[in-house]
JSON list of C-alpha atoms in Angstrom, two decimals:
[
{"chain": "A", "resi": 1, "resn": "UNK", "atom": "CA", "xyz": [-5.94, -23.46, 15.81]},
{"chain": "A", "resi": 2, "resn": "UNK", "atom": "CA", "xyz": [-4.65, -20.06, 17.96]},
{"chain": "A", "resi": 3, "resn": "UNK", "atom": "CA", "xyz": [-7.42, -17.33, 17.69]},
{"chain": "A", "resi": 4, "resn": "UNK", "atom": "CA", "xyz": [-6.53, -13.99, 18.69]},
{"chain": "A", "resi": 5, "resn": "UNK", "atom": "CA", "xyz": [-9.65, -11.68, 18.83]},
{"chain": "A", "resi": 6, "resn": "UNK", "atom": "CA", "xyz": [-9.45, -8.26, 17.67]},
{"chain": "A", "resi": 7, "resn": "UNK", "atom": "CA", "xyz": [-11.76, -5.56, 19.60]},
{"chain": "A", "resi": 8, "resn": "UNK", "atom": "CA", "xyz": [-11.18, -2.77, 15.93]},
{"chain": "A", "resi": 9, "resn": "UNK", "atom": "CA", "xyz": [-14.10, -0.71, 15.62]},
{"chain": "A", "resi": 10, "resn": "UNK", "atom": "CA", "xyz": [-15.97, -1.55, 18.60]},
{"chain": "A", "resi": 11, "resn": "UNK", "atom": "CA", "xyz": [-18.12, 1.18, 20.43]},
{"chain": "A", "resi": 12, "resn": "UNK", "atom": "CA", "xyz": [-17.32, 0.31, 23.86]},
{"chain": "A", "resi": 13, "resn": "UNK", "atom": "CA", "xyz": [-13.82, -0.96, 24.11]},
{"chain": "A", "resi": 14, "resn": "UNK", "atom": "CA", "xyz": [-14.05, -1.97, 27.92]},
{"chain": "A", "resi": 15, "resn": "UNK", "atom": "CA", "xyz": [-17.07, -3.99, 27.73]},
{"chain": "A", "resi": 16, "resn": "UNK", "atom": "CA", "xyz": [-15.67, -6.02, 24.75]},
{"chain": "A", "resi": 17, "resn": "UNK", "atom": "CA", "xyz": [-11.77, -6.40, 26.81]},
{"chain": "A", "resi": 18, "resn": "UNK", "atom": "CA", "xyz": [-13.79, -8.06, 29.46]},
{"chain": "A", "resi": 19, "resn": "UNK", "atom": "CA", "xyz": [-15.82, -10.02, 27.76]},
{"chain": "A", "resi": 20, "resn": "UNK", "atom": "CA", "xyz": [-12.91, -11.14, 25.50]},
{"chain": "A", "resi": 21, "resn": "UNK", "atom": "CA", "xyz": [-11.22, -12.40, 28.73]},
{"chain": "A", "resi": 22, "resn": "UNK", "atom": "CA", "xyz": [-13.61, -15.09, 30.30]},
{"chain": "A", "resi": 23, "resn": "UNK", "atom": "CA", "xyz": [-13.42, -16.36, 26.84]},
{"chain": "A", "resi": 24, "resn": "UNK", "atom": "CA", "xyz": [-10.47, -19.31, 26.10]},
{"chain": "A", "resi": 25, "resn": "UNK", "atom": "CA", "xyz": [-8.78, -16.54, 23.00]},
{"chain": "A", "resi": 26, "resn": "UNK", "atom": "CA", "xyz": [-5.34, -17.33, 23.00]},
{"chain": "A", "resi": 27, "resn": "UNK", "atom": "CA", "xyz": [-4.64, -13.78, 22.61]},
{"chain": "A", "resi": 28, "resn": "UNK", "atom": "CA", "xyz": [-6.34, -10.36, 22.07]},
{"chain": "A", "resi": 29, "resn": "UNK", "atom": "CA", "xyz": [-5.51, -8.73, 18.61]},
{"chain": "A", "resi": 30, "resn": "UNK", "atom": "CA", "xyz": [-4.75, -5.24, 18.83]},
{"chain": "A", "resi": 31, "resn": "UNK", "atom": "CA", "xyz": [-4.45, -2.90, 15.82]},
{"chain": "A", "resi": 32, "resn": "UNK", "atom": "CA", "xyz": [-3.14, 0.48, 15.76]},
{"chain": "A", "resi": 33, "resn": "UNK", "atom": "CA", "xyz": [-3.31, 2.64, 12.89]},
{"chain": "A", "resi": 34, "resn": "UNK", "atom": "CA", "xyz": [-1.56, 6.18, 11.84]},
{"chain": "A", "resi": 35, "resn": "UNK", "atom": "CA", "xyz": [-4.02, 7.72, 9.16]},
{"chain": "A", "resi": 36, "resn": "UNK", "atom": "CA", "xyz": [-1.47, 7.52, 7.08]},
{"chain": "A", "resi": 37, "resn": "UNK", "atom": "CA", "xyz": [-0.17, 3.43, 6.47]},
{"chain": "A", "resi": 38, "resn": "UNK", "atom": "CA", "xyz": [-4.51, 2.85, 6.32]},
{"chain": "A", "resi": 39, "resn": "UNK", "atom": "CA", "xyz": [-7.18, 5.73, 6.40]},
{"chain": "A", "resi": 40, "resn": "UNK", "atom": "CA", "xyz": [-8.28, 6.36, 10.47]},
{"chain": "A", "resi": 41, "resn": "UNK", "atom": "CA", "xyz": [-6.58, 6.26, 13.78]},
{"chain": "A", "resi": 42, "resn": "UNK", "atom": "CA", "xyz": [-7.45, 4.09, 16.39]},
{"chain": "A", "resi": 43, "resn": "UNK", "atom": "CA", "xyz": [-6.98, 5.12, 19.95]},
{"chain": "A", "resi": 44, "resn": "UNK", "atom": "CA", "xyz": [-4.37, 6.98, 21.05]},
{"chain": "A", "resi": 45, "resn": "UNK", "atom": "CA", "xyz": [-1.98, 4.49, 23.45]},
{"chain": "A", "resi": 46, "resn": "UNK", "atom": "CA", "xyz": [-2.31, 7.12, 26.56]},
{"chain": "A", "resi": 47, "resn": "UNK", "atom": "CA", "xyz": [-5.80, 5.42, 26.63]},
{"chain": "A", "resi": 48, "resn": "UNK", "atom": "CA", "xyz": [-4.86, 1.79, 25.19]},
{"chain": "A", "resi": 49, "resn": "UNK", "atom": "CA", "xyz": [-2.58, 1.49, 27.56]},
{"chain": "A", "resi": 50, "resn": "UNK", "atom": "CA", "xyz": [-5.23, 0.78, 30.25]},
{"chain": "A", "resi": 51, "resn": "UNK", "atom": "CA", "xyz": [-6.19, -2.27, 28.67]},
{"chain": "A", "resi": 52, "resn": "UNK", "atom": "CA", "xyz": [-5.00, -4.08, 31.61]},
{"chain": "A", "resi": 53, "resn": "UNK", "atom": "CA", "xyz": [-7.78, -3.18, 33.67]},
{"chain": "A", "resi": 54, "resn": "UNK", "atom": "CA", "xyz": [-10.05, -5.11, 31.05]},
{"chain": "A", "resi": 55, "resn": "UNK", "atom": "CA", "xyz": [-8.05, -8.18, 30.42]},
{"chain": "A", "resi": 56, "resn": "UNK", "atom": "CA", "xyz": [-5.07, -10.18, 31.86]},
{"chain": "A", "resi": 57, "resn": "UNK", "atom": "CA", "xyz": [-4.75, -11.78, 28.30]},
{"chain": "A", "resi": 58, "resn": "UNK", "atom": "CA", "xyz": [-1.37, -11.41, 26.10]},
{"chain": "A", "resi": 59, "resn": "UNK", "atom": "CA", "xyz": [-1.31, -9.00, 23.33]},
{"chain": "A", "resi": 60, "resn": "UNK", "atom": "CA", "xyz": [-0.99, -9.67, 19.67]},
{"chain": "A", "resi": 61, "resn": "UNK", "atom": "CA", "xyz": [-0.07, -6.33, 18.31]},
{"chain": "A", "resi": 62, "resn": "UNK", "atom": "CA", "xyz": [-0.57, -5.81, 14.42]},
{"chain": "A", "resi": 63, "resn": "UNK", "atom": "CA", "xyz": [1.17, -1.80, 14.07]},
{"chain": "A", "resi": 64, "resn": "UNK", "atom": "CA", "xyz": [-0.40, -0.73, 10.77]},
{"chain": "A", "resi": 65, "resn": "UNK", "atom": "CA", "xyz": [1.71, 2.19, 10.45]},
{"chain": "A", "resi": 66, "resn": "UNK", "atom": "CA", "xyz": [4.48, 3.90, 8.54]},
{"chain": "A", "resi": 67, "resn": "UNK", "atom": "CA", "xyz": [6.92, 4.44, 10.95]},
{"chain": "A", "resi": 68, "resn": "UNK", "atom": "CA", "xyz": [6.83, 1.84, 13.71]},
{"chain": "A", "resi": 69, "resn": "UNK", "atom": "CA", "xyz": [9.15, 2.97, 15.92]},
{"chain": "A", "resi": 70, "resn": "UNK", "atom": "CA", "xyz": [7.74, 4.86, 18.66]},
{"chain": "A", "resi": 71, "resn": "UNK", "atom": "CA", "xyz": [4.81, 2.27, 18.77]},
{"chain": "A", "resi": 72, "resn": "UNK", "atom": "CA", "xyz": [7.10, -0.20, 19.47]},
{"chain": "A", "resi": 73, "resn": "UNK", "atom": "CA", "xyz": [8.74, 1.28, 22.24]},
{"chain": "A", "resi": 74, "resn": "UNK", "atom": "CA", "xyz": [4.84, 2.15, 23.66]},
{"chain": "A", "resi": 75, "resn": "UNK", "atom": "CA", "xyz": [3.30, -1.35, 23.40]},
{"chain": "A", "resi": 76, "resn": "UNK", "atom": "CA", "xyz": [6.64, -2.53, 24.51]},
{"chain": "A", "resi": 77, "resn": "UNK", "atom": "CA", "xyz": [5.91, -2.26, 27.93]},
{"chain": "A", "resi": 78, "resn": "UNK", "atom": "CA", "xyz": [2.32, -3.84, 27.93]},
{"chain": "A", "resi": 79, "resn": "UNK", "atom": "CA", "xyz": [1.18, -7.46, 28.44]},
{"chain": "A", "resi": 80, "resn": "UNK", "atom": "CA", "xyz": [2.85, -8.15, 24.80]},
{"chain": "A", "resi": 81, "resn": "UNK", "atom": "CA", "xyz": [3.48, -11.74, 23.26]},
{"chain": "A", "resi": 82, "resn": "UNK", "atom": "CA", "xyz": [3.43, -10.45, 19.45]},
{"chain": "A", "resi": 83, "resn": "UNK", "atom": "CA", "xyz": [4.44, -7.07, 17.78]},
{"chain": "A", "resi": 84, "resn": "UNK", "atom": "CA", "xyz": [3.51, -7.18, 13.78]},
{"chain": "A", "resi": 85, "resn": "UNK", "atom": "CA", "xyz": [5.02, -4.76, 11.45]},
{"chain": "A", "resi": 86, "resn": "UNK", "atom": "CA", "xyz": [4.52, -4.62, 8.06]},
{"chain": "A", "resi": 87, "resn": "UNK", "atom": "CA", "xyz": [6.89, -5.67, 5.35]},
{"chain": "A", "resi": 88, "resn": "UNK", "atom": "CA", "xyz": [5.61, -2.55, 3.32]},
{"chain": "A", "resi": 89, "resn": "UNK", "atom": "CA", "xyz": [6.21, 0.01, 5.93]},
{"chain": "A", "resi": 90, "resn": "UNK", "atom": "CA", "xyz": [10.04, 1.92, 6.79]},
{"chain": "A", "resi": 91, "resn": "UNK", "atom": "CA", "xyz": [13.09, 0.82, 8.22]},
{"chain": "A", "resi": 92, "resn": "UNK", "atom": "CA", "xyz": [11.43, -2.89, 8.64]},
{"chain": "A", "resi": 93, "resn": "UNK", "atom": "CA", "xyz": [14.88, -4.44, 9.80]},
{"chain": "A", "resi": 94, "resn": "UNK", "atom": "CA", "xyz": [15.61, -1.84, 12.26]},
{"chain": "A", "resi": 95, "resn": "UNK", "atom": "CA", "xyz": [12.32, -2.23, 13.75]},
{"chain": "A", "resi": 96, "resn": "UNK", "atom": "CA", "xyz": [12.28, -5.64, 13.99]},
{"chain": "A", "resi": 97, "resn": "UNK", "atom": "CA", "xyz": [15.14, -5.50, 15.59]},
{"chain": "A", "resi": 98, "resn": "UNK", "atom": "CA", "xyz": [14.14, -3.13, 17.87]},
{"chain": "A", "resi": 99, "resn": "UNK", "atom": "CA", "xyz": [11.28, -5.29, 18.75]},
{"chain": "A", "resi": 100, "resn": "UNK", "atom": "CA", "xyz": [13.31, -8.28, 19.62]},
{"chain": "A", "resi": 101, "resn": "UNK", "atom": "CA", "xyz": [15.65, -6.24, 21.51]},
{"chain": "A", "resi": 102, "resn": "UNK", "atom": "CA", "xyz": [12.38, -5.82, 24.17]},
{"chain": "A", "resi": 103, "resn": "UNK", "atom": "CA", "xyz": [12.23, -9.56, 24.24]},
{"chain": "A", "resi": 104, "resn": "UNK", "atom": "CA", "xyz": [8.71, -9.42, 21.96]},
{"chain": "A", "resi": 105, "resn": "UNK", "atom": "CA", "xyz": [8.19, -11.90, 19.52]},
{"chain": "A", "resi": 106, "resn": "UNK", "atom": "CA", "xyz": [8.28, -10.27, 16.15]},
{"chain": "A", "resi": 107, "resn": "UNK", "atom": "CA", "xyz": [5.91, -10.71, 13.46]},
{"chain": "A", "resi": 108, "resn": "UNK", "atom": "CA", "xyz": [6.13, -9.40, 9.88]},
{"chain": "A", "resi": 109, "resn": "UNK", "atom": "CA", "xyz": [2.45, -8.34, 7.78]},
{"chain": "A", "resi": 110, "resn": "UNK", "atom": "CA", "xyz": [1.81, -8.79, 4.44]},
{"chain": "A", "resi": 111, "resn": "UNK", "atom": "CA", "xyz": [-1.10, -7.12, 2.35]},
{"chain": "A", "resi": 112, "resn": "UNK", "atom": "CA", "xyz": [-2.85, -9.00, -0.59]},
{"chain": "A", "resi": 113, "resn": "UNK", "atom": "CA", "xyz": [-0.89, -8.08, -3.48]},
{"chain": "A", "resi": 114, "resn": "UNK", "atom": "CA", "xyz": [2.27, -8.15, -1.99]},
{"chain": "A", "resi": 115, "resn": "UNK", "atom": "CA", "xyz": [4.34, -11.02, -3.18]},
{"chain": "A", "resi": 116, "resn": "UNK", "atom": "CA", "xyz": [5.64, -13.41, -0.29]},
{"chain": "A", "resi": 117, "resn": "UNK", "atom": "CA", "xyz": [9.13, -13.43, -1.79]},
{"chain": "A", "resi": 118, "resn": "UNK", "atom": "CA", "xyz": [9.51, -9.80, -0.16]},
{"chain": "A", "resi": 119, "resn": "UNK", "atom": "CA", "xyz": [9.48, -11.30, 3.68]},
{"chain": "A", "resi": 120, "resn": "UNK", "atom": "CA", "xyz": [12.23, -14.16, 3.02]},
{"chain": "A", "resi": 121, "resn": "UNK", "atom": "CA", "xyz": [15.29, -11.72, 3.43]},
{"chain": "A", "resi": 122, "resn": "UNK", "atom": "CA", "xyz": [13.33, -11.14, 7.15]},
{"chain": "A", "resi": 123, "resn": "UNK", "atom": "CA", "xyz": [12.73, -14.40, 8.24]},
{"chain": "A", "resi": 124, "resn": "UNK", "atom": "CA", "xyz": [15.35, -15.04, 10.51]},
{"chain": "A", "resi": 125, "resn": "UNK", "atom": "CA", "xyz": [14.19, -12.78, 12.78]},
{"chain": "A", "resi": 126, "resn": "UNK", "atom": "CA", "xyz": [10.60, -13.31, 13.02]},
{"chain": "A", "resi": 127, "resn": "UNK", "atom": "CA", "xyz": [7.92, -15.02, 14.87]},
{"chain": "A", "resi": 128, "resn": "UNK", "atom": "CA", "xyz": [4.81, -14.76, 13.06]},
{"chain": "A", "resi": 129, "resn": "UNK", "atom": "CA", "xyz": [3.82, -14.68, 9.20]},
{"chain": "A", "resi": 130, "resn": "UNK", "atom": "CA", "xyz": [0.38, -12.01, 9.55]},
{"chain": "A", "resi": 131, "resn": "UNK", "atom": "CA", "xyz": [-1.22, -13.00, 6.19]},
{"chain": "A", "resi": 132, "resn": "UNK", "atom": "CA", "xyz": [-3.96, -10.20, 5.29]},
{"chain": "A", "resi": 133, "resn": "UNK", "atom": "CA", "xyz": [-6.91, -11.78, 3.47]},
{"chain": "A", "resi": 134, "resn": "UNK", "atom": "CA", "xyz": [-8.50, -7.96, 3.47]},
{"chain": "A", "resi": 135, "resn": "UNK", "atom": "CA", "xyz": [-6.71, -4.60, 2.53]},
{"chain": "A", "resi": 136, "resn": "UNK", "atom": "CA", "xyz": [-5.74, -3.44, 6.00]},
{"chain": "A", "resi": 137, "resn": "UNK", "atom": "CA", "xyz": [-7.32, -0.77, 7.94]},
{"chain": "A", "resi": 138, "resn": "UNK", "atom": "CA", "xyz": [-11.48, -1.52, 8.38]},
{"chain": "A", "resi": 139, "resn": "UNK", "atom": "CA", "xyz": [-12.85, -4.33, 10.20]},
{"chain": "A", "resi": 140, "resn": "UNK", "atom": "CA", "xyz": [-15.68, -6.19, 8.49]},
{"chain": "A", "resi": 141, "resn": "UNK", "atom": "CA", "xyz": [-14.45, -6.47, 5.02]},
{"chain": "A", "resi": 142, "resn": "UNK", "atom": "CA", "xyz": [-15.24, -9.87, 3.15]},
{"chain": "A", "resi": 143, "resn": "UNK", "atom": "CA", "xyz": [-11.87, -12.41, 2.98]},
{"chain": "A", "resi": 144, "resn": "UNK", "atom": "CA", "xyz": [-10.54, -12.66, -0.05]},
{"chain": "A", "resi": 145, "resn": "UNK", "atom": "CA", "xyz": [-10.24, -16.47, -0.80]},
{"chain": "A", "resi": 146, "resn": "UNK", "atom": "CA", "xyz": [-7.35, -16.12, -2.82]},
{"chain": "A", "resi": 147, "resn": "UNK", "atom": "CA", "xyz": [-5.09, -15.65, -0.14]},
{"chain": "A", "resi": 148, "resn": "UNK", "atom": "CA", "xyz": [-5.52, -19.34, 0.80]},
{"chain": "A", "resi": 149, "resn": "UNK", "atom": "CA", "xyz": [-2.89, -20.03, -1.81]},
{"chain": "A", "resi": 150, "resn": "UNK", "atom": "CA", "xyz": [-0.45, -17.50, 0.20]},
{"chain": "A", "resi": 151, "resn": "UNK", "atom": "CA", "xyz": [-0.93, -19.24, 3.15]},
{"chain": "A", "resi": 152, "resn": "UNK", "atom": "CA", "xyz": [0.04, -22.80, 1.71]},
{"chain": "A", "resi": 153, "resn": "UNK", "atom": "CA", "xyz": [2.81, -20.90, -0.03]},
{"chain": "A", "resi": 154, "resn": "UNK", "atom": "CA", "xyz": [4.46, -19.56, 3.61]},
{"chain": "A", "resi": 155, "resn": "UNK", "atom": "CA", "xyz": [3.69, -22.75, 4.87]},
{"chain": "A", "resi": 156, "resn": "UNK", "atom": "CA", "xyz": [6.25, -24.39, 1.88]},
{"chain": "A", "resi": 157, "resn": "UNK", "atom": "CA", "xyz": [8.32, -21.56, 2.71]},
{"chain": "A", "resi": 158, "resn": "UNK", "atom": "CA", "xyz": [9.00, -22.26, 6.06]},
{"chain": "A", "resi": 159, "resn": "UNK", "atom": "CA", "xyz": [9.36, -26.05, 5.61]},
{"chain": "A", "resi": 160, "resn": "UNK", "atom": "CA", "xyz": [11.90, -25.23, 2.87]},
{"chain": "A", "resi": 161, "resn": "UNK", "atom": "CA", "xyz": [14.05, -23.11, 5.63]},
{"chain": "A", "resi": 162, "resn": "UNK", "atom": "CA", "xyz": [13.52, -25.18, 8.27]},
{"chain": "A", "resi": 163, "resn": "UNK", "atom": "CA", "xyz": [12.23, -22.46, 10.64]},
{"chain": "A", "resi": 164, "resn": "UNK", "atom": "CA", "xyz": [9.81, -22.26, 13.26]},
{"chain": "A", "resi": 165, "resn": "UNK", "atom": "CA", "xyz": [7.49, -19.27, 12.49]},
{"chain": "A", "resi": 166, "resn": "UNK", "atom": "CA", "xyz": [3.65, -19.58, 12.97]},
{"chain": "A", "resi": 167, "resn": "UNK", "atom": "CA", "xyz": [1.51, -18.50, 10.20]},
{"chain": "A", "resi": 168, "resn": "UNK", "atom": "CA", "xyz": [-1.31, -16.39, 10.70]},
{"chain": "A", "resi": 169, "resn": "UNK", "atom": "CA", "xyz": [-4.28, -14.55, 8.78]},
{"chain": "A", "resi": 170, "resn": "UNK", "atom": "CA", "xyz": [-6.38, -11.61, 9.62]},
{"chain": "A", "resi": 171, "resn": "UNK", "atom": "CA", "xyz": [-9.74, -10.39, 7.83]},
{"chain": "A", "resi": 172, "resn": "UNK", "atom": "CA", "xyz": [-12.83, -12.00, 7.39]},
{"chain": "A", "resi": 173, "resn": "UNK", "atom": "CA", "xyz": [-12.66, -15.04, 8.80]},
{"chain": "A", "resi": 174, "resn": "UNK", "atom": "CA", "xyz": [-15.71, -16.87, 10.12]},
{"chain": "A", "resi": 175, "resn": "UNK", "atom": "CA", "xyz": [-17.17, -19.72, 10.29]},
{"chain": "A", "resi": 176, "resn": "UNK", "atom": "CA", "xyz": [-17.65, -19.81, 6.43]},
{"chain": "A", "resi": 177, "resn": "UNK", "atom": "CA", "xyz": [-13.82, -18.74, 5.42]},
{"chain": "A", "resi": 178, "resn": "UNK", "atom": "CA", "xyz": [-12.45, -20.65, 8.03]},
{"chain": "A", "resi": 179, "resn": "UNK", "atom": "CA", "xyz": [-11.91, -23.59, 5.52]},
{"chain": "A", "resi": 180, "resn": "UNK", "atom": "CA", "xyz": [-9.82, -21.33, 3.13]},
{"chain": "A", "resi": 181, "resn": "UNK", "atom": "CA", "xyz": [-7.16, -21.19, 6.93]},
{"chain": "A", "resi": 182, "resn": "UNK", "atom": "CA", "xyz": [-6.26, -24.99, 7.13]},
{"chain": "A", "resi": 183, "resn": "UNK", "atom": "CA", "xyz": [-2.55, -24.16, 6.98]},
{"chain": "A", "resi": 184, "resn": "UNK", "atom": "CA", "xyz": [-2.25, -21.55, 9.17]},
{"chain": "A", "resi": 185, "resn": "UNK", "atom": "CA", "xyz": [-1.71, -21.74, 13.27]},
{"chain": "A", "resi": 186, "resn": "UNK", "atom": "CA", "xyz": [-3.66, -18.71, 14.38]},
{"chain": "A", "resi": 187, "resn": "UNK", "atom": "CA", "xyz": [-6.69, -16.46, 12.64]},
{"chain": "A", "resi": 188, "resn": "UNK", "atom": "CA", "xyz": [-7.75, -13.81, 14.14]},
{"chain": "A", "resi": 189, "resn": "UNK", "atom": "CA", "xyz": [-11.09, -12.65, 14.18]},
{"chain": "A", "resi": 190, "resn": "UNK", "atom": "CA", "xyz": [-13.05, -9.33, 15.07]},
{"chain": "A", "resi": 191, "resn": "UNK", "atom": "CA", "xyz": [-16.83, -8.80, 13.75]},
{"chain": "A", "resi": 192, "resn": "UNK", "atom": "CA", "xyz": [-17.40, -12.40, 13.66]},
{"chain": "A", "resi": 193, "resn": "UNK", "atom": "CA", "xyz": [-16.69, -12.51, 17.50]},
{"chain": "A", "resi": 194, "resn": "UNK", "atom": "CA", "xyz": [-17.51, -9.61, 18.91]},
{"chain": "A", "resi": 195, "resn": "UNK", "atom": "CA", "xyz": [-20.82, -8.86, 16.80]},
{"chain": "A", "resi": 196, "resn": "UNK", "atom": "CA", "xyz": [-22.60, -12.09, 18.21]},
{"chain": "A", "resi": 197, "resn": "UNK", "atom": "CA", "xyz": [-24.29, -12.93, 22.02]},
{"chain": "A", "resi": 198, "resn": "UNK", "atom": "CA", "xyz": [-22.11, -15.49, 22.44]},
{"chain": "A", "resi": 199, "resn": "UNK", "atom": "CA", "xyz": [-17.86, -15.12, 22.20]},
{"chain": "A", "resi": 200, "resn": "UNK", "atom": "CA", "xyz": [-16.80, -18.65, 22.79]},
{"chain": "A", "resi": 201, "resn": "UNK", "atom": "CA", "xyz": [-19.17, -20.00, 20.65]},
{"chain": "A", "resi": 202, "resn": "UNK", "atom": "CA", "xyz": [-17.73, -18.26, 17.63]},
{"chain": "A", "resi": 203, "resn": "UNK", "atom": "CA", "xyz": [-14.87, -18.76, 19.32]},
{"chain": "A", "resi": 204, "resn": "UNK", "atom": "CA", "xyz": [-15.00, -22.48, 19.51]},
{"chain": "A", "resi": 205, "resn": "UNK", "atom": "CA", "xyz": [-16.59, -22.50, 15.56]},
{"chain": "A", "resi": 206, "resn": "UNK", "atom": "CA", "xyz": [-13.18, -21.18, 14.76]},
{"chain": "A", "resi": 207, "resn": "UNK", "atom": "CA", "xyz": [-10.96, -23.93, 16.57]},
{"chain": "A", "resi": 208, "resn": "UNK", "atom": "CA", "xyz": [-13.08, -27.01, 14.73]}
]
């Protein structure tokens, strides 16, 4: 199991990166919101954009935002494995497009109640399935356990397509929802990492 750890919400930003990054986290999650897509902004990139300093690791970045375009172009030029749109916000095909045109893996969100039909006319170009098993926005929210059932659904999906997209879940997962993730290939995690004294054992907790 991948886990990308997400640093949304923290107080003190550098002191998480760094701590993030003697950890063995496959990648660090980072989520950027408009105020408009989800309530509250994060960070404004002129100061994410020094997350270098903190950490070498490569960036998963979920863009929970209306328009994605200029964000893309932004995170573009960081450390960037994963950019994640989301199938409800504009123009999706352009900017998915425009994401693999900066040789970045694109990924493709989808909230809760959003049926997983509404991705397959995107799969070709994608690299990542970003289940949400929250509503998007706020970190800390409990998992909603029915989403396990969307995750063995994309997991038929891709088998019946024959494509080679990872599967991946974000919100609430711990070491008690974990179980409801079997059939996905990352989770990522924020509160349940980055709230305890120890990363890599919550880290590790998630892997088993």
């Amino acid at each position: 199991m991948l886990v990308s750890a997400s640093f949304l919400g923290c107080e003190n930003p550098p002191d998480i990166l760094k701590k993030l990054d003697v950890t063995d986290c496959d990648f660090i999650h980072v989520d950027v919101k408009d105020g408009r897509f989800v309530s509250g902004k994060t960070m404004p990139f002129k100061e994410m954009r020094n997350i270098y300093k903190y950490t070498s690791k490569r960036l998963d970045v979920h863009l929970m935002v209306e328009e994605a375009s200029s964000f893309i172009q932004d995170y573009a030029g960081l450390n960037t494995e994963y950019i994640t749109i989301h199938v409800e916000s504009n123009h999706v095909l352009e900017n998915l497009q425009l994401i693999d045109s900066y040789h970045i893996k694109p990924g493709l969100a989808i909230c809760p109640d959003t049926p997983l039909q509404d991705i397959v006319p995107y799969l070709p170009l994608i690299k990542q399935i970003l289940i949400m098993s929250i509503e998007p926005g706020e970190s800390g929210q409990a998992f909603i356990k029915e989403m396990e059932k969307k995750c063995i659904e994309a997991r038929a999906l891709l088998k019946e397509y024959k494509l080679d997209i990872i599967v991946s879940i974000d919100g609430g997962v711990n070491n008690n929802t974990i179980s409801y993730c079997k059939k996905c290939d990352m989770v990522v995690s924020c509160s349940y990492v980055i709230n305890s004294d120890d990363f890599q054992e919550r880290i590790d907790s998630l892997r088993r």
